[in-house]
Amino acid sequence: MKIKGTCKRCGREFLFEQAAGSGGRCPWDGEPFNADYAVVLIQAMQIAEEAGTRLEQALEDIAAMRPAFSVDASSVHAKTQAAIAALGKNLITQG
């Protein structure tokens, strides 16, 4: 899975793999997405992409078996949607 983000400073889109490759910095403006936790952030971004890929593949495999059940979509993505919404909050500027 390729996860796309948008920099809250410059407004440009980037892929998680681009941010990881640039040391946790925006590939466009060069500023860190989180200077205090860059290594942890990069690891979490990589884990998110890997986990997303594994989830997609597992669901495709299950669907290919044509089981006698359906899946409640909200049980799969409700917490994911909440986390994505939290990421959309504005940056807090300390003065």
N, CA, C and O atoms as a GROMACS GRO file, in nm:
protein
  380
    1MET      N    1   0.084  -0.116   0.000
    1MET     CA    2   0.000   0.000   0.000
    1MET      C    3   0.089   0.123   0.000
    1MET      O    4   0.186   0.131   0.076
    2LYS      N    5   0.057   0.215  -0.083
    2LYS     CA    6   0.128   0.343  -0.088
    2LYS      C    7   0.040   0.446  -0.019
    2LYS      O    8  -0.068   0.478  -0.067
    3ILE      N    9   0.087   0.498   0.093
    3ILE     CA   10   0.010   0.597   0.168
    3ILE      C   11   0.061   0.736   0.131
    3ILE      O   12   0.181   0.762   0.130
    4LYS      N   13  -0.034   0.822   0.102
    4LYS     CA   14  -0.003   0.960   0.062
    4LYS      C   15  -0.039   1.054   0.175
    4LYS      O   16  -0.142   1.037   0.240
    5GLY      N   17   0.045   1.152   0.199
    5GLY     CA   18   0.019   1.256   0.298
    5GLY      C   19   0.028   1.392   0.234
    5GLY      O   20   0.069   1.406   0.118
    6THR      N   21  -0.010   1.493   0.309
    6THR     CA   22   0.002   1.631   0.265
    6THR      C   23   0.072   1.709   0.375
    6THR      O   24   0.030   1.706   0.490
    7CYS      N   25   0.178   1.778   0.340
    7CYS     CA   26   0.253   1.857   0.437
    7CYS      C   27   0.166   1.972   0.486
    7CYS      O   28   0.107   2.045   0.406
    8LYS      N   29   0.157   1.988   0.617
    8LYS     CA   30   0.075   2.095   0.675
    8LYS      C   31   0.140   2.232   0.660
    8LYS      O   32   0.073   2.333   0.679
    9ARG      N   33   0.267   2.236   0.626
    9ARG     CA   34   0.334   2.366   0.607
    9ARG      C   35   0.326   2.412   0.462
    9ARG      O   36   0.278   2.522   0.434
   10CYS      N   37   0.373   2.328   0.369
   10CYS     CA   38   0.380   2.372   0.229
   10CYS      C   39   0.258   2.329   0.146
   10CYS      O   40   0.237   2.380   0.036
   11GLY      N   41   0.178   2.236   0.200
   11GLY     CA   42   0.056   2.194   0.132
   11GLY      C   43   0.076   2.096   0.018
   11GLY      O   44  -0.018   2.064  -0.054
   12ARG      N   45   0.200   2.048   0.000
   12ARG     CA   46   0.226   1.956  -0.111
   12ARG      C   47   0.211   1.812  -0.066
   12ARG      O   48   0.238   1.777   0.049
   13GLU      N   49   0.166   1.728  -0.159
   13GLU     CA   50   0.148   1.586  -0.131
   13GLU      C   51   0.281   1.514  -0.140
   13GLU      O   52   0.371   1.554  -0.215
   14PHE      N   53   0.292   1.406  -0.063
   14PHE     CA   54   0.411   1.321  -0.065
   14PHE      C   55   0.369   1.180  -0.032
   14PHE      O   56   0.261   1.158   0.023
   15LEU      N   57   0.452   1.084  -0.067
   15LEU     CA   58   0.431   0.946  -0.028
   15LEU      C   59   0.510   0.919   0.099
   15LEU      O   60   0.618   0.976   0.119
   16PHE      N   61   0.458   0.831   0.184
   16PHE     CA   62   0.530   0.797   0.306
   16PHE      C   63   0.672   0.752   0.275
   16PHE      O   64   0.766   0.785   0.347
   17GLU      N   65   0.689   0.676   0.167
   17GLU     CA   66   0.824   0.627   0.135
   17GLU      C   67   0.918   0.742   0.102
   17GLU      O   68   1.038   0.732   0.128
   18GLN      N   69   0.866   0.851   0.045
   18GLN     CA   70   0.949   0.969   0.018
   18GLN      C   71   0.993   1.034   0.149
   18GLN      O   72   1.110   1.071   0.165
   19ALA      N   73   0.900   1.046   0.243
   19ALA     CA   74   0.933   1.106   0.372
   19ALA      C   75   1.033   1.020   0.449
   19ALA      O   76   1.125   1.072   0.511
   20ALA      N   77   1.015   0.889   0.444
   20ALA     CA   78   1.109   0.799   0.511
   20ALA      C   79   1.247   0.811   0.447
   20ALA      O   80   1.348   0.812   0.517
   21GLY      N   81   1.250   0.820   0.315
   21GLY     CA   82   1.377   0.832   0.243
   21GLY      C   83   1.448   0.963   0.267
   21GLY      O   84   1.570   0.973   0.248
   22SER      N   85   1.374   1.064   0.310
   22SER     CA   86   1.436   1.194   0.338
   22SER      C   87   1.457   1.215   0.488
   22SER      O   88   1.471   1.328   0.534
   23GLY      N   89   1.459   1.106   0.563
   23GLY     CA   90   1.488   1.115   0.706
   23GLY      C   91   1.377   1.175   0.790
   23GLY      O   92   1.402   1.237   0.893
   24GLY      N   93   1.252   1.157   0.744
   24GLY     CA   94   1.140   1.211   0.820
   24GLY      C   95   1.112   1.357   0.793
   24GLY      O   96   1.044   1.425   0.870
   25ARG      N   97   1.167   1.406   0.682
   25ARG     CA   98   1.147   1.546   0.643
   25ARG      C   99   1.054   1.553   0.523
   25ARG      O  100   1.040   1.458   0.447
   26CYS      N  101   0.990   1.668   0.508
   26CYS     CA  102   0.909   1.691   0.389
   26CYS      C  103   1.002   1.688   0.269
   26CYS      O  104   1.104   1.758   0.268
   27PRO      N  105   0.970   1.610   0.168
   27PRO     CA  106   1.058   1.604   0.051
   27PRO      C  107   1.061   1.736  -0.028
   27PRO      O  108   1.146   1.754  -0.114
   28TRP      N  109   0.968   1.827   0.001
   28TRP     CA  110   0.960   1.950  -0.076
   28TRP      C  111   1.021   2.070  -0.004
   28TRP      O  112   1.097   2.145  -0.063
   29ASP      N  113   0.987   2.088   0.125
   29ASP     CA  114   1.042   2.205   0.194
   29ASP      C  115   1.159   2.169   0.286
   29ASP      O  116   1.225   2.258   0.340
   30GLY      N  117   1.186   2.039   0.304
   30GLY     CA  118   1.301   1.995   0.381
   30GLY      C  119   1.287   2.004   0.532
   30GLY      O  120   1.379   1.968   0.605
   31GLU      N  121   1.172   2.050   0.579
   31GLU     CA  122   1.151   2.063   0.722
   31GLU      C  123   1.108   1.928   0.781
   31GLU      O  124   1.036   1.852   0.716
   32PRO      N  125   1.151   1.898   0.904
   32PRO     CA  126   1.112   1.771   0.965
   32PRO      C  127   0.962   1.768   0.998
   32PRO      O  128   0.904   1.870   1.038
   33PHE      N  129   0.903   1.651   0.981
   33PHE     CA  130   0.762   1.636   1.019
   33PHE      C  131   0.749   1.630   1.170
   33PHE      O  132   0.647   1.671   1.226
   34ASN      N  133   0.852   1.580   1.238
   34ASN     CA  134   0.857   1.580   1.383
   34ASN      C  135   1.003   1.563   1.422
   34ASN      O  136   1.056   1.452   1.420
   35ALA      N  137   1.067   1.672   1.458
   35ALA     CA  138   1.211   1.670   1.485
   35ALA      C  139   1.247   1.584   1.605
   35ALA      O  140   1.355   1.525   1.608
   36ASP      N  141   1.158   1.575   1.704
   36ASP     CA  142   1.188   1.500   1.826
   36ASP      C  143   1.176   1.348   1.809
   36ASP      O  144   1.242   1.272   1.880
   37TYR      N  145   1.094   1.305   1.716
   37TYR     CA  146   1.066   1.162   1.702
   37TYR      C  147   1.084   1.114   1.558
   37TYR      O  148   1.007   1.028   1.513
   38ALA      N  149   1.180   1.166   1.488
   38ALA     CA  150   1.198   1.135   1.346
   38ALA      C  151   1.214   0.984   1.321
   38ALA      O  152   1.150   0.930   1.232
   39VAL      N  153   1.298   0.917   1.399
   39VAL     CA  154   1.323   0.774   1.377
   39VAL      C  155   1.197   0.694   1.404
   39VAL      O  156   1.162   0.604   1.327
   40VAL      N  157   1.129   0.726   1.514
   40VAL     CA  158   1.006   0.655   1.549
   40VAL      C  159   0.898   0.681   1.444
   40VAL      O  160   0.824   0.590   1.406
   41LEU      N  161   0.890   0.804   1.396
   41LEU     CA  162   0.792   0.840   1.293
   41LEU      C  163   0.818   0.762   1.165
   41LEU      O  164   0.724   0.707   1.106
   42ILE      N  165   0.942   0.756   1.122
   42ILE     CA  166   0.977   0.682   1.000
   42ILE      C  167   0.939   0.535   1.015
   42ILE      O  168   0.880   0.477   0.924
   43GLN      N  169   0.972   0.476   1.129
   43GLN     CA  170   0.938   0.335   1.152
   43GLN      C  171   0.787   0.314   1.148
   43GLN      O  172   0.740   0.218   1.088
   44ALA      N  173   0.712   0.402   1.211
   44ALA     CA  174   0.566   0.390   1.213
   44ALA      C  175   0.507   0.405   1.073
   44ALA      O  176   0.412   0.335   1.038
   45MET      N  177   0.563   0.495   0.994
   45MET     CA  178   0.515   0.513   0.856
   45MET      C  179   0.540   0.386   0.774
   45MET      O  180   0.454   0.343   0.696
   46GLN      N  181   0.658   0.327   0.791
   46GLN     CA  182   0.690   0.205   0.718
   46GLN      C  183   0.601   0.089   0.763
   46GLN      O  184   0.554   0.011   0.680
   47ILE      N  185   0.578   0.079   0.894
   47ILE     CA  186   0.490  -0.027   0.946
   47ILE      C  187   0.349  -0.009   0.893
   47ILE      O  188   0.283  -0.107   0.858
   48ALA      N  189   0.300   0.115   0.887
   48ALA     CA  190   0.165   0.141   0.837
   48ALA      C  191   0.150   0.095   0.693
   48ALA      O  192   0.050   0.032   0.657
   49GLU      N  193   0.249   0.126   0.609
   49GLU     CA  194   0.241   0.083   0.469
   49GLU      C  195   0.246  -0.069   0.457
   49GLU      O  196   0.170  -0.128   0.381
   50GLU      N  197   0.336  -0.132   0.532
   50GLU     CA  198   0.348  -0.278   0.528
   50GLU      C  199   0.220  -0.345   0.579
   50GLU      O  200   0.173  -0.441   0.520
   51ALA      N  201   0.166  -0.293   0.688
   51ALA     CA  202   0.044  -0.350   0.744
   51ALA      C  203  -0.074  -0.332   0.649
   51ALA      O  204  -0.156  -0.422   0.634
   52GLY      N  205  -0.081  -0.216   0.584
   52GLY     CA  206  -0.187  -0.192   0.487
   52GLY      C  207  -0.180  -0.289   0.371
   52GLY      O  208  -0.282  -0.341   0.325
   53THR      N  209  -0.060  -0.314   0.323
   53THR     CA  210  -0.040  -0.409   0.214
   53THR      C  211  -0.083  -0.549   0.257
   53THR      O  212  -0.151  -0.620   0.182
   54ARG      N  213  -0.044  -0.589   0.377
   54ARG     CA  214  -0.080  -0.721   0.427
   54ARG      C  215  -0.231  -0.733   0.446
   54ARG      O  216  -0.289  -0.837   0.414
   55LEU      N  217  -0.296  -0.629   0.496
   55LEU     CA  218  -0.441  -0.632   0.514
   55LEU      C  219  -0.511  -0.642   0.379
   55LEU      O  220  -0.603  -0.723   0.363
   56GLU      N  221  -0.469  -0.561   0.283
   56GLU     CA  222  -0.530  -0.568   0.149
   56GLU      C  223  -0.518  -0.708   0.091
   56GLU      O  224  -0.615  -0.763   0.039
   57GLN      N  225  -0.398  -0.766   0.100
   57GLN     CA  226  -0.376  -0.899   0.044
   57GLN      C  227  -0.460  -1.004   0.115
   57GLN      O  228  -0.519  -1.091   0.050
   58ALA      N  229  -0.465  -0.997   0.247
   58ALA     CA  230  -0.543  -1.095   0.323
   58ALA      C  231  -0.691  -1.087   0.288
   58ALA      O  232  -0.757  -1.190   0.270
   59LEU      N  233  -0.745  -0.966   0.276
   59LEU     CA  234  -0.886  -0.951   0.240
   59LEU      C  235  -0.912  -1.001   0.098
   59LEU      O  236  -1.016  -1.061   0.071
   60GLU      N  237  -0.818  -0.976   0.006
   60GLU     CA  238  -0.832  -1.029  -0.130
   60GLU      C  239  -0.830  -1.181  -0.129
   60GLU      O  240  -0.908  -1.245  -0.200
   61ASP      N  241  -0.742  -1.240  -0.048
   61ASP     CA  242  -0.735  -1.386  -0.037
   61ASP      C  243  -0.864  -1.443   0.020
   61ASP      O  244  -0.915  -1.544  -0.029
   62ILE      N  245  -0.918  -1.378   0.123
   62ILE     CA  246  -1.044  -1.424   0.182
   62ILE      C  247  -1.156  -1.414   0.080
   62ILE      O  248  -1.235  -1.508   0.066
   63ALA      N  249  -1.165  -1.303   0.009
   63ALA     CA  250  -1.270  -1.284  -0.092
   63ALA      C  251  -1.259  -1.389  -0.202
   63ALA      O  252  -1.361  -1.436  -0.253
   64ALA      N  253  -1.136  -1.426  -0.239
   64ALA     CA  254  -1.116  -1.525  -0.345
   64ALA      C  255  -1.169  -1.663  -0.305
   64ALA      O  256  -1.201  -1.745  -0.390
   65MET      N  257  -1.177  -1.688  -0.173
   65MET     CA  258  -1.230  -1.816  -0.125
   65MET      C  259  -1.383  -1.820  -0.127
   65MET      O  260  -1.443  -1.925  -0.105
   66ARG      N  261  -1.445  -1.707  -0.153
   66ARG     CA  262  -1.590  -1.696  -0.160
   66ARG      C  263  -1.658  -1.755  -0.037
   66ARG      O  264  -1.743  -1.843  -0.049
   67PRO      N  265  -1.621  -1.705   0.082
   67PRO     CA  266  -1.679  -1.761   0.205
   67PRO      C  267  -1.827  -1.722   0.219
   67PRO      O  268  -1.876  -1.630   0.153
   68ALA      N  269  -1.896  -1.793   0.306
   68ALA     CA  270  -2.039  -1.769   0.330
   68ALA      C  271  -2.058  -1.664   0.439
   68ALA      O  272  -2.134  -1.685   0.533
   69PHE      N  273  -1.988  -1.553   0.427
   69PHE     CA  274  -2.006  -1.441   0.518
   69PHE      C  275  -1.966  -1.312   0.449
   69PHE      O  276  -1.897  -1.313   0.347
   70SER      N  277  -2.010  -1.201   0.507
   70SER     CA  278  -1.966  -1.070   0.460
   70SER      C  279  -1.893  -1.003   0.577
   70SER      O  280  -1.895  -1.053   0.689
   71VAL      N  281  -1.830  -0.894   0.550
   71VAL     CA  282  -1.752  -0.823   0.651
   71VAL      C  283  -1.814  -0.685   0.672
   71VAL      O  284  -1.847  -0.615   0.576
   72ASP      N  285  -1.827  -0.648   0.799
   72ASP     CA  286  -1.874  -0.515   0.834
   72ASP      C  287  -1.758  -0.419   0.810
   72ASP      O  288  -1.659  -0.422   0.883
   73ALA      N  289  -1.769  -0.336   0.710
   73ALA     CA  290  -1.659  -0.246   0.672
   73ALA      C  291  -1.615  -0.156   0.787
   73ALA      O  292  -1.496  -0.128   0.802
   74SER      N  293  -1.709  -0.111   0.869
   74SER     CA  294  -1.669  -0.023   0.979
   74SER      C  295  -1.582  -0.094   1.082
   74SER      O  296  -1.504  -0.031   1.152
   75SER      N  297  -1.595  -0.227   1.091
   75SER     CA  298  -1.510  -0.301   1.184
   75SER      C  299  -1.365  -0.303   1.136
   75SER      O  300  -1.273  -0.326   1.214
   76VAL      N  301  -1.346  -0.280   1.007
   76VAL     CA  302  -1.212  -0.279   0.949
   76VAL      C  303  -1.151  -0.139   0.952
   76VAL      O  304  -1.031  -0.124   0.977
   77HIS      N  305  -1.231  -0.039   0.926
   77HIS     CA  306  -1.171   0.094   0.909
   77HIS      C  307  -1.216   0.203   1.004
   77HIS      O  308  -1.175   0.317   0.985
   78ALA      N  309  -1.297   0.175   1.103
   78ALA     CA  310  -1.346   0.281   1.193
   78ALA      C  311  -1.231   0.348   1.268
   78ALA      O  312  -1.222   0.471   1.271
   79LYS      N  313  -1.143   0.270   1.329
   79LYS     CA  314  -1.031   0.328   1.403
   79LYS      C  315  -0.931   0.393   1.309
   79LYS      O  316  -0.868   0.493   1.343
   80THR      N  317  -0.917   0.337   1.190
   80THR     CA  318  -0.828   0.396   1.091
   80THR      C  319  -0.879   0.533   1.050
   80THR      O  320  -0.802   0.628   1.041
   81GLN      N  321  -1.009   0.543   1.027
   81GLN     CA  322  -1.068   0.672   0.990
   81GLN      C  323  -1.048   0.775   1.101
   81GLN      O  324  -1.018   0.891   1.073
   82ALA      N  325  -1.063   0.733   1.226
   82ALA     CA  326  -1.044   0.825   1.339
   82ALA      C  327  -0.899   0.873   1.347
   82ALA      O  328  -0.874   0.991   1.372
   83ALA      N  329  -0.805   0.782   1.325
   83ALA     CA  330  -0.664   0.820   1.328
   83ALA      C  331  -0.630   0.916   1.214
   83ALA      O  332  -0.555   1.012   1.233
   84ILE      N  333  -0.686   0.892   1.097
   84ILE     CA  334  -0.662   0.981   0.983
   84ILE      C  335  -0.722   1.118   1.011
   84ILE      O  336  -0.661   1.220   0.977
   85ALA      N  337  -0.839   1.122   1.072
   85ALA     CA  338  -0.901   1.251   1.106
   85ALA      C  339  -0.814   1.327   1.206
   85ALA      O  340  -0.798   1.448   1.195
   86ALA      N  341  -0.756   1.256   1.303
   86ALA     CA  342  -0.668   1.320   1.402
   86ALA      C  343  -0.544   1.378   1.335
   86ALA      O  344  -0.496   1.484   1.375
   87LEU      N  345  -0.493   1.310   1.233
   87LEU     CA  346  -0.376   1.360   1.160
   87LEU      C  347  -0.409   1.487   1.082
   87LEU      O  348  -0.320   1.566   1.050
   88GLY      N  349  -0.536   1.508   1.050
   88GLY     CA  350  -0.577   1.625   0.973
   88GLY      C  351  -0.589   1.752   1.054
   88GLY      O  352  -0.609   1.859   0.999
   89LYS      N  353  -0.576   1.740   1.187
   89LYS     CA  354  -0.587   1.859   1.272
   89LYS      C  355  -0.472   1.955   1.241
   89LYS      O  356  -0.366   1.914   1.194
   90ASN      N  357  -0.497   2.083   1.267
   90ASN     CA  358  -0.396   2.186   1.241
   90ASN      C  359  -0.277   2.171   1.334
   90ASN      O  360  -0.287   2.116   1.444
   91LEU      N  361  -0.164   2.221   1.289
   91LEU     CA  362  -0.045   2.224   1.372
   91LEU      C  363  -0.064   2.324   1.484
   91LEU      O  364  -0.127   2.428   1.464
   92ILE      N  365  -0.012   2.294   1.600
   92ILE     CA  366  -0.016   2.388   1.711
   92ILE      C  367   0.117   2.465   1.708
   92ILE      O  368   0.224   2.404   1.713
   93THR      N  369   0.109   2.595   1.699
   93THR     CA  370   0.228   2.678   1.695
   93THR      C  371   0.254   2.733   1.834
   93THR      O  372   0.166   2.792   1.896
   94GLN      N  373   0.374   2.714   1.881
   94GLN     CA  374   0.410   2.769   2.012
   94GLN      C  375   0.491   2.896   1.990
   94GLN      O  376   0.582   2.898   1.907
   95GLY      N  377   0.458   2.998   2.061
   95GLY     CA  378   0.523   3.126   2.038
   95GLY      C  379   0.599   3.168   2.154
   95GLY      O  380   0.661   3.275   2.152
   0.00000   0.00000   0.00000
